[in-house]
Coordinates of N, CA and C in Angstrom, one line a residue:
Chain J
D609 N 0.8 -1.2 -0.1 CA 0.0 0.1 -0.2 C 0.7 1.2 0.1
A610 N 0.9 1.9 -1.3 CA 1.6 3.2 -1.2 C 0.9 4.3 -0.2
G611 N 2.0 4.8 0.2 CA 1.6 6.0 1.3 C 1.6 7.2 0.4
V612 N 1.6 8.4 0.9 CA 1.5 9.7 0.2 C 2.7 10.2 -0.4
T613 N 2.6 10.2 -1.8 CA 3.8 10.5 -2.6 C 3.8 11.8 -3.1
Q614 N 4.7 12.5 -3.1 CA 5.1 14.0 -3.5 C 6.1 13.9 -4.7
S615 N 5.9 14.9 -5.8 CA 6.8 15.0 -6.5 C 7.0 16.6 -7.0
P616 N 8.2 17.1 -7.4 CA 9.2 16.3 -7.4 C 9.9 16.4 -5.7
T617 N 11.1 15.6 -5.7 CA 11.7 15.6 -4.3 C 12.3 17.0 -3.9
H618 N 13.0 17.6 -4.9 CA 13.8 18.9 -5.1 C 13.4 19.7 -6.0
L619 N 13.6 21.2 -6.0 CA 13.3 22.1 -6.9 C 14.1 23.2 -6.8
I620 N 14.5 23.8 -7.8 CA 15.2 25.0 -7.6 C 14.5 26.2 -8.7
K621 N 14.2 27.3 -8.3 CA 13.4 28.3 -9.0 C 14.0 29.5 -8.8
T622 N 13.8 30.5 -9.7 CA 14.3 31.7 -9.5 C 13.1 32.6 -9.1
R623 N 13.4 33.9 -8.7 CA 12.3 34.9 -8.0 C 11.4 35.2 -9.6
G624 N 10.2 35.2 -9.2 CA 9.2 35.5 -10.5 C 8.6 34.6 -11.2
Q625 N 9.5 33.3 -11.1 CA 8.8 32.2 -11.7 C 7.7 31.4 -11.1
Q626 N 7.1 30.4 -11.7 CA 6.1 30.0 -11.2 C 6.2 28.3 -10.8
V627 N 5.8 27.7 -10.0 CA 6.1 26.4 -9.7 C 4.7 25.5 -9.5
T628 N 5.0 24.2 -9.8 CA 3.9 23.2 -9.6 C 4.2 21.9 -8.8
L629 N 3.8 21.9 -7.3 CA 4.1 20.6 -6.9 C 2.9 19.6 -7.0
R630 N 3.3 18.2 -6.9 CA 2.4 17.4 -7.0 C 2.2 16.4 -5.7
C631 N 0.8 15.9 -5.5 CA 0.7 15.0 -4.5 C -0.2 14.0 -4.9
S632 N 0.1 12.8 -4.4 CA -0.9 11.6 -4.5 C -1.3 11.2 -3.3
P633 N -2.5 11.0 -2.9 CA -2.9 10.7 -1.7 C -2.7 9.3 -1.4
K634 N -2.8 8.8 0.1 CA -2.5 7.1 0.4 C -4.0 6.7 -0.3
S635 N -4.1 5.5 -0.7 CA -5.1 4.6 -1.1 C -6.0 4.9 0.0
G636 N -7.3 5.1 -0.8 CA -8.8 5.2 0.3 C -8.8 6.4 0.7
H637 N -7.9 7.4 0.9 CA -8.2 8.8 1.1 C -8.6 9.7 -0.1
D638 N -9.4 10.9 0.5 CA -10.2 11.3 -0.6 C -9.9 12.9 -0.4
T639 N -9.3 13.1 0.8 CA -8.9 14.6 1.2 C -7.5 15.2 1.2
V640 N -7.0 16.1 0.7 CA -5.7 16.3 0.6 C -5.2 17.8 1.3
S641 N -4.2 18.0 1.9 CA -4.3 19.0 2.8 C -2.6 19.6 2.5
W642 N -2.2 20.8 2.2 CA -0.7 21.1 2.0 C -0.2 22.0 3.2
Y643 N 0.8 21.9 3.4 CA 1.5 23.0 4.4 C 2.9 23.2 4.1
Q644 N 3.4 24.4 4.6 CA 4.5 25.1 4.2 C 5.5 24.9 5.4
Q645 N 6.8 24.3 5.3 CA 7.5 24.2 6.7 C 8.8 24.9 6.1
A646 N 8.9 26.2 6.7 CA 10.1 26.8 6.9 C 11.1 26.4 7.3
L647 N 12.4 26.9 7.2 CA 13.7 26.2 7.8 C 13.5 26.7 9.5
G648 N 13.7 25.8 10.1 CA 13.6 25.8 11.6 C 12.2 26.0 12.3
Q649 N 11.2 26.1 11.5 CA 9.8 26.3 12.1 C 8.8 24.9 11.7
G650 N 7.6 24.8 12.6 CA 6.7 23.9 12.2 C 6.0 24.2 11.1
P651 N 5.2 23.2 10.4 CA 4.5 23.4 9.2 C 3.5 24.3 9.5
Q652 N 3.0 25.2 8.6 CA 1.9 26.0 8.6 C 0.9 25.6 7.2
F653 N -0.4 25.5 7.7 CA -1.3 25.4 6.9 C -1.7 26.1 5.8
I654 N -1.8 25.7 4.4 CA -1.7 26.5 3.3 C -3.2 26.2 2.9
F655 N -3.9 25.2 2.6 CA -5.2 24.9 2.4 C -5.4 23.5 2.4
Q656 N -7.0 23.3 2.2 CA -7.5 21.7 2.0 C -8.4 21.6 0.9
Y657 N -8.2 20.4 0.1 CA -9.1 20.0 -0.7 C -9.9 18.8 -0.5
Y658 N -11.1 18.9 -1.1 CA -12.1 17.7 -0.8 C -13.1 18.2 -1.8
E659 N -13.4 16.8 -2.7 CA -14.4 17.0 -3.8 C -13.8 18.2 -4.6
E660 N -12.8 18.1 -5.0 CA -12.0 19.0 -5.9 C -12.2 20.5 -5.7
E661 N -13.0 20.7 -4.5 CA -12.8 22.1 -4.1 C -12.0 22.5 -2.6
E662 N -11.5 24.0 -2.8 CA -10.8 24.4 -1.6 C -11.9 24.6 -0.4
R663 N -11.4 23.8 0.7 CA -12.6 23.7 1.7 C -12.1 24.7 2.9
Q664 N -10.8 24.7 3.2 CA -10.4 25.6 4.2 C -8.9 26.0 3.7
R665 N -8.8 27.3 4.0 CA -7.4 28.1 3.6 C -6.8 28.8 4.6
G666 N -5.4 28.7 4.9 CA -4.7 29.2 5.8 C -4.4 30.7 5.6
N667 N -3.4 31.4 6.2 CA -3.1 32.8 6.1 C -1.9 32.9 5.1
F668 N -2.1 32.6 3.8 CA -1.6 32.7 2.5 C -2.2 33.5 1.4
P669 N -1.1 34.2 0.6 CA -1.6 35.0 -0.3 C -2.3 33.9 -1.5
D670 N -2.8 34.8 -2.6 CA -3.6 34.3 -3.5 C -2.6 33.6 -4.6
R671 N -1.1 34.2 -4.3 CA -0.2 33.6 -5.3 C -0.1 31.9 -5.3
F672 N -0.6 31.4 -4.0 CA -0.8 30.1 -3.7 C -2.2 29.6 -4.1
S673 N -2.0 28.5 -5.2 CA -3.6 28.2 -5.5 C -3.2 26.6 -5.8
G674 N -4.4 26.0 -5.8 CA -4.4 24.6 -5.8 C -5.3 23.8 -6.7
H675 N -5.1 22.7 -6.8 CA -6.5 21.8 -7.6 C -6.2 20.4 -7.2
Q676 N -7.5 19.8 -7.3 CA -7.6 18.3 -6.9 C -8.4 17.8 -7.9
F677 N -7.9 16.5 -8.5 CA -8.3 15.9 -9.6 C -9.5 14.8 -9.2
P678 N -10.2 14.6 -10.3 CA -11.1 13.3 -9.7 C -10.6 12.2 -9.1
N679 N -9.3 11.9 -9.3 CA -8.5 10.8 -8.7 C -8.1 11.0 -7.2
Y680 N -8.3 12.2 -6.9 CA -7.9 12.6 -5.5 C -6.6 13.3 -5.3
S681 N -5.8 12.9 -6.5 CA -4.5 13.8 -6.5 C -4.7 15.2 -6.5
S682 N -3.6 15.8 -6.2 CA -3.6 17.4 -6.0 C -2.1 18.1 -6.5
E683 N -2.5 19.3 -6.9 CA -1.3 20.2 -7.2 C -1.2 21.2 -6.3
L684 N -0.1 21.7 -6.1 CA 0.1 23.1 -5.4 C 0.7 24.2 -6.4
N685 N 0.1 25.1 -6.6 CA 0.8 26.2 -7.6 C 1.3 27.2 -6.9
V686 N 2.4 27.9 -7.0 CA 2.9 29.1 -6.4 C 3.2 29.9 -7.7
N687 N 2.8 31.2 -7.8 CA 3.2 32.2 -8.7 C 4.0 33.2 -8.4
A688 N 4.6 33.8 -9.1 CA 5.6 35.2 -8.9 C 6.3 34.8 -7.7
L689 N 7.2 33.7 -7.5 CA 7.9 33.3 -6.4 C 9.0 34.3 -5.9
L690 N 8.6 34.5 -4.6 CA 9.6 35.1 -3.7 C 10.7 34.4 -3.0
L691 N 11.8 34.8 -2.7 CA 12.8 34.4 -2.0 C 12.3 33.6 -0.4
G692 N 11.1 34.1 0.1 CA 10.6 33.7 1.0 C 9.7 32.3 0.9
D693 N 9.4 32.2 -0.1 CA 8.8 31.0 -0.5 C 9.7 29.6 -0.4
S694 N 10.8 29.9 -0.2 CA 11.7 28.6 -0.1 C 11.4 27.9 1.2
A695 N 10.9 26.7 1.1 CA 10.6 25.8 2.1 C 10.3 24.4 1.7
L696 N 10.2 23.6 2.6 CA 9.7 22.4 2.5 C 8.3 22.2 2.4
Y697 N 7.5 21.7 1.3 CA 6.1 21.7 1.2 C 5.6 20.5 1.5
L698 N 4.9 20.0 2.3 CA 4.4 18.8 2.8 C 2.9 18.7 2.2
C699 N 2.6 17.5 2.1 CA 1.1 17.1 1.4 C 0.6 16.0 2.5
A700 N -0.6 16.0 3.2 CA -1.2 15.3 3.8 C -2.3 14.6 3.2
S701 N -2.7 13.6 3.5 CA -3.9 12.8 2.8 C -4.7 12.3 4.0
S702 N -5.9 12.4 4.1 CA -6.9 11.8 5.1 C -8.3 11.4 4.4
S703 N -9.1 10.6 5.1 CA -10.5 10.5 4.7 C -11.4 11.6 5.3
R704 N -12.4 11.9 4.7 CA -13.1 13.2 5.0 C -13.9 12.7 6.4
G705 N -13.6 13.8 7.3 CA -14.2 13.8 8.4 C -13.3 13.2 9.6
M706 N -12.0 12.6 9.1 CA -11.2 11.9 10.1 C -9.7 12.8 9.8
D707 N -9.7 13.7 10.4 CA -8.7 14.6 10.0 C -7.6 14.3 10.9
E708 N -7.9 13.6 12.1 CA -7.0 13.2 13.2 C -6.2 12.1 12.8
K709 N -6.5 11.6 11.5 CA -5.7 10.6 10.9 C -4.8 10.9 9.7
L710 N -4.1 12.0 9.9 CA -3.4 12.4 8.4 C -2.4 11.7 8.4
F711 N -2.1 11.4 7.0 CA -0.7 10.6 6.6 C 0.1 11.9 5.7
F712 N 1.3 11.8 5.9 CA 2.2 13.0 5.3 C 3.4 12.2 4.4
G713 N 3.3 13.0 3.2 CA 4.4 12.6 2.3 C 5.7 13.0 2.6
S714 N 6.9 12.9 1.9 CA 8.1 13.2 2.4 C 8.7 14.7 1.9
G715 N 7.6 15.3 1.3 CA 7.7 16.9 1.0 C 8.6 16.9 -0.4
T716 N 8.4 18.4 -0.8 CA 9.1 18.9 -1.9 C 10.0 20.0 -1.3
Q717 N 11.1 19.9 -1.5 CA 12.1 21.0 -0.8 C 12.2 22.2 -2.2
L718 N 11.5 22.8 -1.9 CA 11.6 24.2 -2.9 C 12.7 25.4 -2.4
S719 N 13.8 25.7 -3.4 CA 14.6 26.4 -3.2 C 14.3 27.7 -4.1
V720 N 14.3 28.9 -3.7 CA 14.0 30.0 -4.7 C 15.3 31.0 -4.7
L721 N 16.0 31.1 -5.7 CA 17.3 31.8 -5.9 C 17.0 33.4 -6.5
Chain F
A4 N -7.1 32.9 18.8 CA -6.2 32.3 18.1 C -5.8 31.1 18.6
Q5 N -5.3 29.8 18.0 CA -4.9 28.7 18.5 C -3.6 28.5 18.2
T6 N -2.7 28.2 19.4 CA -1.2 28.3 19.3 C -0.6 27.1 20.0
V7 N 0.6 26.6 19.5 CA 1.2 25.6 20.5 C 2.5 26.0 20.6
T8 N 3.2 26.0 21.8 CA 4.4 26.4 22.4 C 5.4 25.2 22.8
Q9 N 6.4 25.2 22.1 CA 7.4 24.0 22.5 C 8.8 24.9 23.0
S10 N 8.8 24.9 24.0 CA 9.8 25.8 24.7 C 11.4 25.4 24.8
Q11 N 11.5 24.0 24.4 CA 12.6 23.4 24.3 C 13.1 23.1 23.0
P12 N 13.9 24.0 22.2 CA 14.4 24.0 20.9 C 15.3 22.8 20.5
E13 N 16.2 22.4 21.8 CA 16.9 21.1 21.7 C 17.2 20.6 22.7
M14 N 17.1 19.4 22.8 CA 17.5 18.3 24.0 C 18.3 17.2 23.5
S15 N 19.1 16.6 24.5 CA 20.1 15.4 24.3 C 20.0 14.4 25.6
V16 N 20.0 13.2 25.0 CA 19.9 12.4 26.3 C 20.8 11.2 25.8
Q17 N 21.5 10.6 26.7 CA 22.1 9.3 26.7 C 21.2 8.0 26.1
E18 N 21.8 7.4 25.3 CA 20.8 6.3 24.7 C 20.3 5.3 26.1
A19 N 19.2 4.9 26.0 CA 18.6 4.3 27.2 C 18.2 4.9 28.3
E20 N 18.3 6.4 28.4 CA 17.8 7.0 29.4 C 16.4 7.3 29.1
T21 N 15.8 8.2 29.7 CA 14.3 8.8 29.6 C 14.4 10.0 29.4
V22 N 13.8 10.6 28.5 CA 13.4 12.2 28.1 C 12.1 12.5 27.9
T23 N 11.8 13.8 28.5 CA 10.6 14.5 28.2 C 10.6 15.6 27.6
L24 N 9.5 15.6 26.4 CA 9.7 16.9 25.7 C 8.4 17.3 26.1
S25 N 8.4 18.9 26.4 CA 7.2 19.9 26.9 C 6.4 20.2 25.8
C26 N 5.3 20.6 25.9 CA 4.3 21.3 25.1 C 3.0 22.0 25.4
T27 N 3.1 23.2 25.2 CA 1.6 23.8 25.8 C 0.9 24.2 24.7
Y28 N -0.5 24.4 24.8 CA -1.1 24.8 23.7 C -2.3 25.9 24.2
D29 N -2.8 26.5 23.3 CA -4.0 27.5 23.9 C -5.0 27.3 22.7
T30 N -6.3 27.1 23.3 CA -7.3 26.8 22.2 C -8.8 27.2 23.1
S31 N -9.8 27.8 22.6 CA -10.9 27.9 23.5 C -12.0 26.7 23.2
E32 N -11.7 25.8 22.3 CA -12.4 24.6 22.0 C -12.1 23.7 23.0
N33 N -13.2 22.8 23.2 CA -13.4 21.7 24.2 C -13.0 20.4 23.6
N34 N -13.2 20.5 22.5 CA -13.1 19.0 21.8 C -12.0 19.2 20.6
Y35 N -10.9 18.3 20.8 CA -9.8 18.2 19.9 C -8.7 17.1 20.2
Y36 N -7.9 17.0 19.1 CA -7.1 15.7 19.2 C -5.6 16.6 19.2
L37 N -4.7 16.0 20.1 CA -3.3 16.3 20.2 C -2.5 15.3 19.6
F38 N -1.5 15.7 19.2 CA -0.5 14.8 18.7 C 0.8 15.2 18.8
W39 N 1.8 14.0 18.8 CA 3.3 14.3 18.7 C 3.8 13.6 17.4
Y40 N 4.4 14.5 16.4 CA 4.8 14.0 15.5 C 6.4 13.8 15.3
K41 N 7.0 12.9 14.7 CA 8.5 12.7 14.5 C 8.8 13.2 13.3
Q42 N 9.9 14.0 13.0 CA 10.5 14.1 11.7 C 12.0 13.9 11.5
P43 N 12.3 12.7 11.1 CA 13.6 12.6 11.0 C 14.5 13.1 9.8
P44 N 15.5 12.9 9.4 CA 16.2 13.6 8.4 C 15.4 13.4 6.9
S45 N 14.8 12.0 6.7 CA 14.0 11.9 5.8 C 12.9 13.0 5.3
R46 N 12.5 13.7 6.5 CA 11.7 14.8 6.4 C 10.0 14.4 6.4
Q47 N 9.8 13.1 6.5 CA 8.7 12.7 6.4 C 8.2 13.1 7.7
M48 N 6.7 13.3 8.1 CA 6.0 13.6 9.3 C 5.7 12.3 9.9
I49 N 5.7 11.7 10.8 CA 5.6 10.4 11.3 C 4.8 10.5 12.7
L50 N 3.6 9.9 12.8 CA 2.9 10.0 14.0 C 3.3 9.1 15.0
V51 N 3.7 9.8 16.1 CA 4.1 9.0 17.3 C 3.2 8.6 18.2
I52 N 2.2 9.6 18.6 CA 1.2 9.0 19.5 C 0.3 10.2 19.3
R53 N -1.3 9.9 19.6 CA -2.3 10.8 19.4 C -3.2 10.5 20.7
Q54 N -3.9 11.8 21.1 CA -4.5 11.8 22.5 C -5.8 12.6 22.3
E55 N -7.0 12.1 22.6 CA -8.3 12.6 22.4 C -8.5 13.6 23.5
A56 N -8.9 14.6 23.8 CA -8.9 15.9 24.5 C -10.0 15.2 25.6
Y57 N -11.1 14.5 24.9 CA -12.2 13.9 26.1 C -11.8 12.9 26.8
K58 N -10.7 12.2 26.6 CA -10.3 11.0 27.2 C -9.2 11.7 28.2
Q59 N -9.4 11.3 29.7 CA -8.7 11.3 30.5 C -7.5 10.6 30.9
Q60 N -7.5 9.4 30.4 CA -6.5 8.3 30.4 C -5.4 8.7 29.6
N61 N -4.1 8.9 29.6 CA -3.1 9.2 28.8 C -2.8 8.0 28.0
A62 N -2.5 8.6 26.9 CA -2.1 7.4 25.6 C -0.6 7.1 25.8
T63 N -0.5 6.0 25.5 CA 0.8 5.2 25.5 C 0.7 4.3 24.1
E64 N 2.1 4.4 23.7 CA 2.6 3.5 22.5 C 3.8 3.2 22.6
N65 N 4.1 2.0 23.2 CA 5.2 1.1 23.4 C 5.9 2.2 24.4
R66 N 7.3 2.6 23.7 CA 8.3 3.3 24.7 C 7.8 4.8 24.9
F67 N 6.5 5.4 24.2 CA 6.1 6.5 24.1 C 5.1 6.8 25.0
S68 N 4.7 7.9 25.8 CA 3.6 8.1 26.7 C 3.6 9.5 26.5
V69 N 2.3 9.7 27.1 CA 2.1 11.5 27.1 C 1.6 11.5 28.6
N70 N 1.8 12.9 29.1 CA 1.3 13.5 30.2 C 0.3 14.5 29.8
F71 N -1.0 14.3 29.9 CA -2.2 15.2 29.1 C -2.8 15.8 30.6
Q72 N -2.6 17.3 30.6 CA -3.1 17.9 31.7 C -4.0 19.3 30.9
K73 N -5.5 18.7 31.0 CA -6.1 19.4 30.0 C -6.4 20.8 30.6
A74 N -6.6 20.9 31.9 CA -7.0 22.3 32.5 C -5.7 23.0 32.3
A75 N -4.5 22.5 32.5 CA -3.2 23.4 32.3 C -2.9 23.6 30.7
K76 N -3.6 22.8 29.9 CA -3.2 22.9 28.4 C -1.8 22.4 28.2
S77 N -1.7 21.4 28.7 CA -0.1 20.7 28.7 C -0.2 19.4 28.1
F78 N 0.8 19.2 27.2 CA 0.8 17.6 26.8 C 2.2 17.4 26.6
S79 N 2.8 17.0 27.1 CA 4.3 16.3 27.3 C 4.4 15.1 26.9
L80 N 5.5 14.8 26.1 CA 5.9 13.5 25.7 C 7.1 12.6 26.4
K81 N 6.7 11.7 26.8 CA 7.9 10.7 27.3 C 8.5 9.7 26.7
I82 N 9.7 9.8 26.3 CA 10.3 8.5 25.6 C 11.2 7.6 26.5
S83 N 10.8 6.3 26.9 CA 11.5 5.6 27.7 C 12.5 4.8 27.0
D84 N 13.7 4.5 27.7 CA 14.7 3.6 26.8 C 15.1 4.1 25.5
S85 N 15.4 5.2 25.6 CA 15.7 5.9 24.4 C 16.6 5.3 23.4
Q86 N 16.5 5.1 22.1 CA 17.0 4.6 21.1 C 17.9 5.5 20.1
L87 N 19.0 5.1 19.4 CA 19.5 6.2 18.5 C 18.5 6.6 17.3
G88 N 17.6 5.7 16.8 CA 16.7 5.9 16.0 C 15.5 7.1 16.4
D89 N 15.6 7.0 17.7 CA 14.8 8.4 18.2 C 15.3 9.6 18.2
T90 N 16.5 10.0 17.2 CA 17.0 11.2 17.1 C 16.2 11.9 15.9
A91 N 15.9 12.9 16.2 CA 14.6 13.5 15.1 C 14.4 14.9 15.7
M92 N 13.6 15.5 14.8 CA 12.8 16.6 15.3 C 11.4 16.2 15.6
Y93 N 10.9 16.7 17.0 CA 9.6 16.4 17.5 C 8.4 17.7 17.5
F94 N 7.4 17.6 16.7 CA 6.5 18.5 16.8 C 5.3 18.1 17.4
C95 N 5.0 19.1 18.4 CA 3.7 18.9 18.9 C 2.5 19.6 18.3
A96 N 1.3 19.0 18.0 CA 0.2 19.7 17.2 C -1.2 19.4 17.7
F97 N -2.2 20.2 17.6 CA -3.6 19.7 17.6 C -4.4 20.2 16.4
I98 N -5.7 19.5 16.6 CA -6.7 19.8 15.6 C -8.1 19.6 16.3
I99 N -8.9 20.7 15.8 CA -10.2 20.7 16.3 C -11.1 19.5 15.8
Y100 N -11.7 19.0 16.8 CA -12.5 17.9 16.4 C -13.8 18.4 15.6
F101 N -13.8 17.9 14.5 CA -15.0 18.4 13.6 C -15.0 19.8 13.2
G102 N -13.7 20.5 13.3 CA -13.7 21.9 13.5 C -13.0 22.6 12.1
N103 N -11.8 23.3 12.3 CA -11.4 23.8 11.4 C -10.4 22.9 10.3
E104 N -10.4 22.0 10.6 CA -9.7 20.8 9.7 C -8.3 21.0 9.5
K105 N -7.4 21.6 10.4 CA -6.0 21.9 10.2 C -5.2 21.7 11.3
L106 N -4.2 21.2 11.1 CA -3.3 21.0 12.0 C -2.2 22.4 12.7
T107 N -2.5 22.5 13.8 CA -1.7 23.6 14.2 C -0.5 23.1 14.9
F108 N 0.9 23.2 14.5 CA 2.2 22.7 15.1 C 2.6 23.8 15.8
G109 N 3.5 23.1 16.6 CA 4.6 24.0 17.3 C 5.9 24.2 16.5
T110 N 6.8 24.9 17.0 CA 8.1 25.1 16.5 C 9.2 23.7 16.4
G111 N 8.7 22.9 17.2 CA 9.6 21.5 17.3 C 10.9 21.6 18.3
T112 N 11.2 20.5 18.8 CA 12.2 20.4 19.7 C 13.1 19.1 18.9
R113 N 14.4 19.5 18.7 CA 15.5 18.9 18.2 C 15.9 17.8 19.2
L114 N 15.8 16.6 18.9 CA 16.2 15.7 20.1 C 17.4 14.8 19.5
T115 N 18.3 14.6 20.2 CA 19.7 14.1 19.7 C 19.8 12.9 21.0
I116 N 20.1 11.6 20.4 CA 20.2 10.5 21.4 C 21.8 10.1 21.2
I117 N 22.4 10.4 22.4 CA 23.8 10.2 22.2 C 24.3 8.6 22.7
P118 N 25.2 7.9 21.7 CA 25.5 6.8 21.9 C 26.3 6.5 23.3

């Protein structure tokens, strides 16, 4: 049983560029959440997707957007990258209504130069 | 606002000893879950232990146990017989039960087990 898979593992971009990160949830899960973990910090909630719609959103600007596909996989898009967007981006999946049973992927390390 | 505070940025302990990591949190909600997550160098967040706030009994998972003090909003993690594989970042977190559906994390404690 594959867990939560994220791609790519590492990514290097320059300021102003756009980036897309991908996540496949654990088998049987239908809800995907994204978190940003800056160096030396705990993860911060970006948003959550269920039934292909954004259900909850944290305190992140509109440059951060997402999408969920019918197979429950998800993408995180960040436009107009800033140096401060450099972080580990974690994807977590769960079954709807069971957010206490989140499973995390290994993340995508994004470096913005 | 909901917050989690971990006041110990770093800790170290000899192998086979017992160590306790501290966590306090703040919420006006009454029903929530509390967690300890481990993040090794592989970066994956691994669930160590979970506590339902409505349960008075402290959760245990093998060598890991918690001391949950709801009135004091305190949730510490005790690791017994520590092993080299326990070396990692440890994050305390909570989620509102059927609430805002997001985990709120602390800033973490870097734990090093010394051989």
